[in-house]
Amino acid sequence: MRSFSINTSWRLIALALAAVLLVACGGGRTKPDTVKSADNPAAFDVTLIADKDNQFDYDGAPLTEEDLKSALRYRQEQSLPMTSVLLKRGEKEKIKKEHIIALARVAYQMHFKAYMQEKDGQISEILAQAKEPAAPQTPEHKRHAEKQ
């Protein structure tokens, strides 16, 4: 028969203790996949759906960018809430870059916040910035440009 020495039993105890510590530290804690941003509203005033040919589906009607601006302007004139607009993916159409640009342009011009719901359900705000106007050219700049 084989006899265990004290040295071997301490190694087994140390190995078991290390395994218990590893399980205690590594398991059970996971972070959530998505975190709702504090900036996103709980409900949106208008919900749009991305439609084909870079159009928007608003209450069942396909609208171009100009038509959308007119419909939203009508809401503002009727004193209906117009502070947040959500753009969702359509059944057959995904949100394209053109949808985002058009909605950002309308939101910037009409002073409301625009959001989009991504494929995974996460909501992101669409931000637009105005282009900085070109600096006025001085007579010195004009002469320098003409020489070149």
mmCIF file of C-alpha atoms in Angstrom:
data_model
loop_
_atom_site.group_PDB
_atom_site.id
_atom_site.type_symbol
_atom_site.label_atom_id
_atom_site.label_comp_id
_atom_site.label_asym_id
_atom_site.label_seq_id
_atom_site.Cartn_x
_atom_site.Cartn_y
_atom_site.Cartn_z
ATOM 1 C CA MET A 1 0.000 0.000 0.000
ATOM 2 C CA ARG A 2 0.910 3.498 -0.581
ATOM 3 C CA SER A 3 1.082 5.980 2.210
ATOM 4 C CA PHE A 4 0.478 9.687 1.822
ATOM 5 C CA SER A 5 3.012 11.974 3.271
ATOM 6 C CA ILE A 6 2.163 15.222 5.006
ATOM 7 C CA ASN A 7 3.736 17.125 2.128
ATOM 8 C CA THR A 8 1.357 15.523 -0.408
ATOM 9 C CA SER A 9 -1.729 16.201 1.689
ATOM 10 C CA TRP A 10 -0.786 19.924 1.985
ATOM 11 C CA ARG A 11 -0.463 20.078 -1.794
ATOM 12 C CA LEU A 12 -3.962 18.629 -2.203
ATOM 13 C CA ILE A 13 -5.396 21.086 0.315
ATOM 14 C CA ALA A 14 -3.646 24.019 -1.410
ATOM 15 C CA LEU A 15 -4.923 22.851 -4.820
ATOM 16 C CA ALA A 16 -8.492 22.522 -3.504
ATOM 17 C CA LEU A 17 -8.290 25.960 -1.885
ATOM 18 C CA ALA A 18 -7.015 27.513 -5.139
ATOM 19 C CA ALA A 19 -9.900 25.905 -7.053
ATOM 20 C CA VAL A 20 -12.451 27.263 -4.558
ATOM 21 C CA LEU A 21 -10.977 30.773 -4.823
ATOM 22 C CA LEU A 22 -10.989 30.618 -8.629
ATOM 23 C CA VAL A 23 -14.663 29.605 -8.707
ATOM 24 C CA ALA A 24 -15.620 32.252 -6.132
ATOM 25 C CA CYS A 25 -13.896 35.096 -8.004
ATOM 26 C CA GLY A 26 -14.785 34.223 -11.571
ATOM 27 C CA GLY A 27 -18.377 33.043 -11.651
ATOM 28 C CA GLY A 28 -21.809 34.507 -11.431
ATOM 29 C CA ARG A 29 -21.186 38.140 -12.344
ATOM 30 C CA THR A 30 -22.003 39.308 -15.836
ATOM 31 C CA LYS A 31 -22.541 42.802 -17.069
ATOM 32 C CA PRO A 32 -25.716 43.637 -19.021
ATOM 33 C CA ASP A 33 -25.565 43.663 -22.820
ATOM 34 C CA THR A 34 -27.241 47.027 -23.206
ATOM 35 C CA VAL A 35 -27.565 49.905 -20.826
ATOM 36 C CA LYS A 36 -30.304 52.455 -21.357
ATOM 37 C CA SER A 37 -28.769 55.872 -21.749
ATOM 38 C CA ALA A 38 -29.942 58.565 -19.364
ATOM 39 C CA ASP A 39 -30.357 60.959 -22.304
ATOM 40 C CA ASN A 40 -32.923 58.845 -24.167
ATOM 41 C CA PRO A 41 -36.557 59.767 -23.487
ATOM 42 C CA ALA A 42 -38.928 57.130 -22.108
ATOM 43 C CA ALA A 43 -41.362 57.710 -24.993
ATOM 44 C CA PHE A 44 -41.011 59.371 -28.385
ATOM 45 C CA ASP A 45 -43.378 61.945 -29.867
ATOM 46 C CA VAL A 46 -43.092 60.609 -33.431
ATOM 47 C CA THR A 47 -41.999 57.192 -34.707
ATOM 48 C CA LEU A 48 -40.777 56.833 -38.287
ATOM 49 C CA ILE A 49 -39.955 53.624 -40.146
ATOM 50 C CA ALA A 50 -37.235 53.419 -42.779
ATOM 51 C CA ASP A 51 -38.818 52.752 -46.158
ATOM 52 C CA LYS A 52 -37.491 51.980 -49.621
ATOM 53 C CA ASP A 53 -36.055 54.641 -51.919
ATOM 54 C CA ASN A 54 -34.749 56.626 -48.912
ATOM 55 C CA GLN A 55 -38.277 57.468 -47.804
ATOM 56 C CA PHE A 56 -39.861 57.408 -44.359
ATOM 57 C CA ASP A 57 -43.077 55.654 -43.355
ATOM 58 C CA TYR A 58 -45.022 58.050 -41.144
ATOM 59 C CA ASP A 59 -48.420 56.770 -39.992
ATOM 60 C CA GLY A 60 -48.592 54.461 -43.006
ATOM 61 C CA ALA A 61 -47.710 57.106 -45.597
ATOM 62 C CA PRO A 62 -44.378 57.029 -47.466
ATOM 63 C CA LEU A 63 -42.749 60.455 -47.269
ATOM 64 C CA THR A 64 -39.691 62.007 -48.859
ATOM 65 C CA GLU A 65 -37.456 64.313 -46.827
ATOM 66 C CA GLU A 66 -39.405 67.413 -47.888
ATOM 67 C CA ASP A 67 -42.764 65.752 -47.228
ATOM 68 C CA LEU A 68 -41.532 64.651 -43.802
ATOM 69 C CA LYS A 69 -40.469 68.202 -42.993
ATOM 70 C CA SER A 70 -43.937 69.458 -43.983
ATOM 71 C CA ALA A 71 -45.696 66.809 -41.867
ATOM 72 C CA LEU A 72 -43.557 67.591 -38.828
ATOM 73 C CA ARG A 73 -44.012 71.336 -39.342
ATOM 74 C CA TYR A 74 -47.779 70.728 -39.351
ATOM 75 C CA ARG A 75 -47.449 68.936 -35.981
ATOM 76 C CA GLN A 76 -45.601 71.942 -34.585
ATOM 77 C CA GLU A 77 -48.241 74.361 -35.922
ATOM 78 C CA GLN A 78 -50.968 72.272 -34.259
ATOM 79 C CA SER A 79 -49.062 72.481 -30.942
ATOM 80 C CA LEU A 80 -48.600 68.707 -30.847
ATOM 81 C CA PRO A 81 -45.512 67.417 -29.011
ATOM 82 C CA MET A 82 -42.451 67.566 -31.251
ATOM 83 C CA THR A 83 -39.344 67.174 -29.114
ATOM 84 C CA SER A 84 -38.193 63.652 -30.024
ATOM 85 C CA VAL A 85 -38.434 61.502 -33.152
ATOM 86 C CA LEU A 86 -37.461 57.822 -33.361
ATOM 87 C CA LEU A 87 -36.386 56.163 -36.618
ATOM 88 C CA LYS A 88 -36.903 52.396 -36.692
ATOM 89 C CA ARG A 89 -35.844 49.742 -39.144
ATOM 90 C CA GLY A 90 -38.570 48.637 -41.564
ATOM 91 C CA GLU A 91 -39.639 45.031 -42.086
ATOM 92 C CA LYS A 92 -37.923 44.816 -45.452
ATOM 93 C CA GLU A 93 -35.706 47.885 -45.317
ATOM 94 C CA LYS A 94 -32.781 48.676 -43.063
ATOM 95 C CA ILE A 95 -31.798 52.163 -41.976
ATOM 96 C CA LYS A 96 -29.427 53.590 -44.569
ATOM 97 C CA LYS A 97 -26.953 56.426 -44.362
ATOM 98 C CA GLU A 98 -29.317 58.535 -46.487
ATOM 99 C CA HIS A 99 -32.134 58.063 -43.933
ATOM 100 C CA ILE A 100 -29.853 59.203 -41.122
ATOM 101 C CA ILE A 101 -28.580 62.242 -43.027
ATOM 102 C CA ALA A 102 -32.082 63.322 -44.062
ATOM 103 C CA LEU A 103 -33.494 62.966 -40.548
ATOM 104 C CA ALA A 104 -30.493 64.762 -39.030
ATOM 105 C CA ARG A 105 -30.972 67.642 -41.465
ATOM 106 C CA VAL A 106 -34.691 67.955 -40.655
ATOM 107 C CA ALA A 107 -34.039 67.680 -36.894
ATOM 108 C CA TYR A 108 -31.393 70.404 -37.054
ATOM 109 C CA GLN A 109 -33.597 72.750 -39.063
ATOM 110 C CA MET A 110 -36.706 72.187 -36.925
ATOM 111 C CA HIS A 111 -34.935 72.045 -33.540
ATOM 112 C CA PHE A 112 -35.911 68.622 -32.205
ATOM 113 C CA LYS A 113 -33.905 65.566 -31.152
ATOM 114 C CA ALA A 114 -33.717 62.581 -33.483
ATOM 115 C CA TYR A 115 -32.949 59.013 -32.442
ATOM 116 C CA MET A 116 -32.547 55.731 -34.268
ATOM 117 C CA GLN A 117 -33.149 52.195 -33.088
ATOM 118 C CA GLU A 118 -30.357 49.920 -34.203
ATOM 119 C CA LYS A 119 -30.692 46.289 -35.220
ATOM 120 C CA ASP A 120 -29.921 45.042 -31.705
ATOM 121 C CA GLY A 121 -32.591 47.316 -30.183
ATOM 122 C CA GLN A 122 -30.170 49.877 -28.810
ATOM 123 C CA ILE A 123 -31.248 53.495 -29.270
ATOM 124 C CA SER A 124 -28.741 56.133 -30.371
ATOM 125 C CA GLU A 125 -29.152 59.858 -30.777
ATOM 126 C CA ILE A 126 -28.560 61.348 -34.212
ATOM 127 C CA LEU A 127 -26.550 64.552 -33.947
ATOM 128 C CA ALA A 128 -26.116 67.120 -36.698
ATOM 129 C CA GLN A 129 -23.768 70.035 -36.947
ATOM 130 C CA ALA A 130 -23.815 72.967 -39.301
ATOM 131 C CA LYS A 131 -20.858 73.407 -41.569
ATOM 132 C CA GLU A 132 -18.675 76.309 -40.579
ATOM 133 C CA PRO A 133 -18.970 79.083 -43.132
ATOM 134 C CA ALA A 134 -15.884 79.744 -45.191
ATOM 135 C CA ALA A 135 -13.762 82.549 -43.839
ATOM 136 C CA PRO A 136 -14.179 85.733 -45.851
ATOM 137 C CA GLN A 137 -11.220 86.310 -48.077
ATOM 138 C CA THR A 138 -9.208 89.442 -47.582
ATOM 139 C CA PRO A 139 -7.674 91.254 -50.574
ATOM 140 C CA GLU A 140 -4.311 89.715 -49.632
ATOM 141 C CA HIS A 141 -5.760 86.175 -49.840
ATOM 142 C CA LYS A 142 -7.326 86.945 -53.232
ATOM 143 C CA ARG A 143 -4.031 88.257 -54.641
ATOM 144 C CA HIS A 144 -2.179 85.221 -53.325
ATOM 145 C CA ALA A 145 -4.721 82.864 -54.918
ATOM 146 C CA GLU A 146 -4.494 84.694 -58.262
ATOM 147 C CA LYS A 147 -0.695 84.370 -58.332
ATOM 148 C CA GLN A 148 -0.878 80.599 -57.983
#
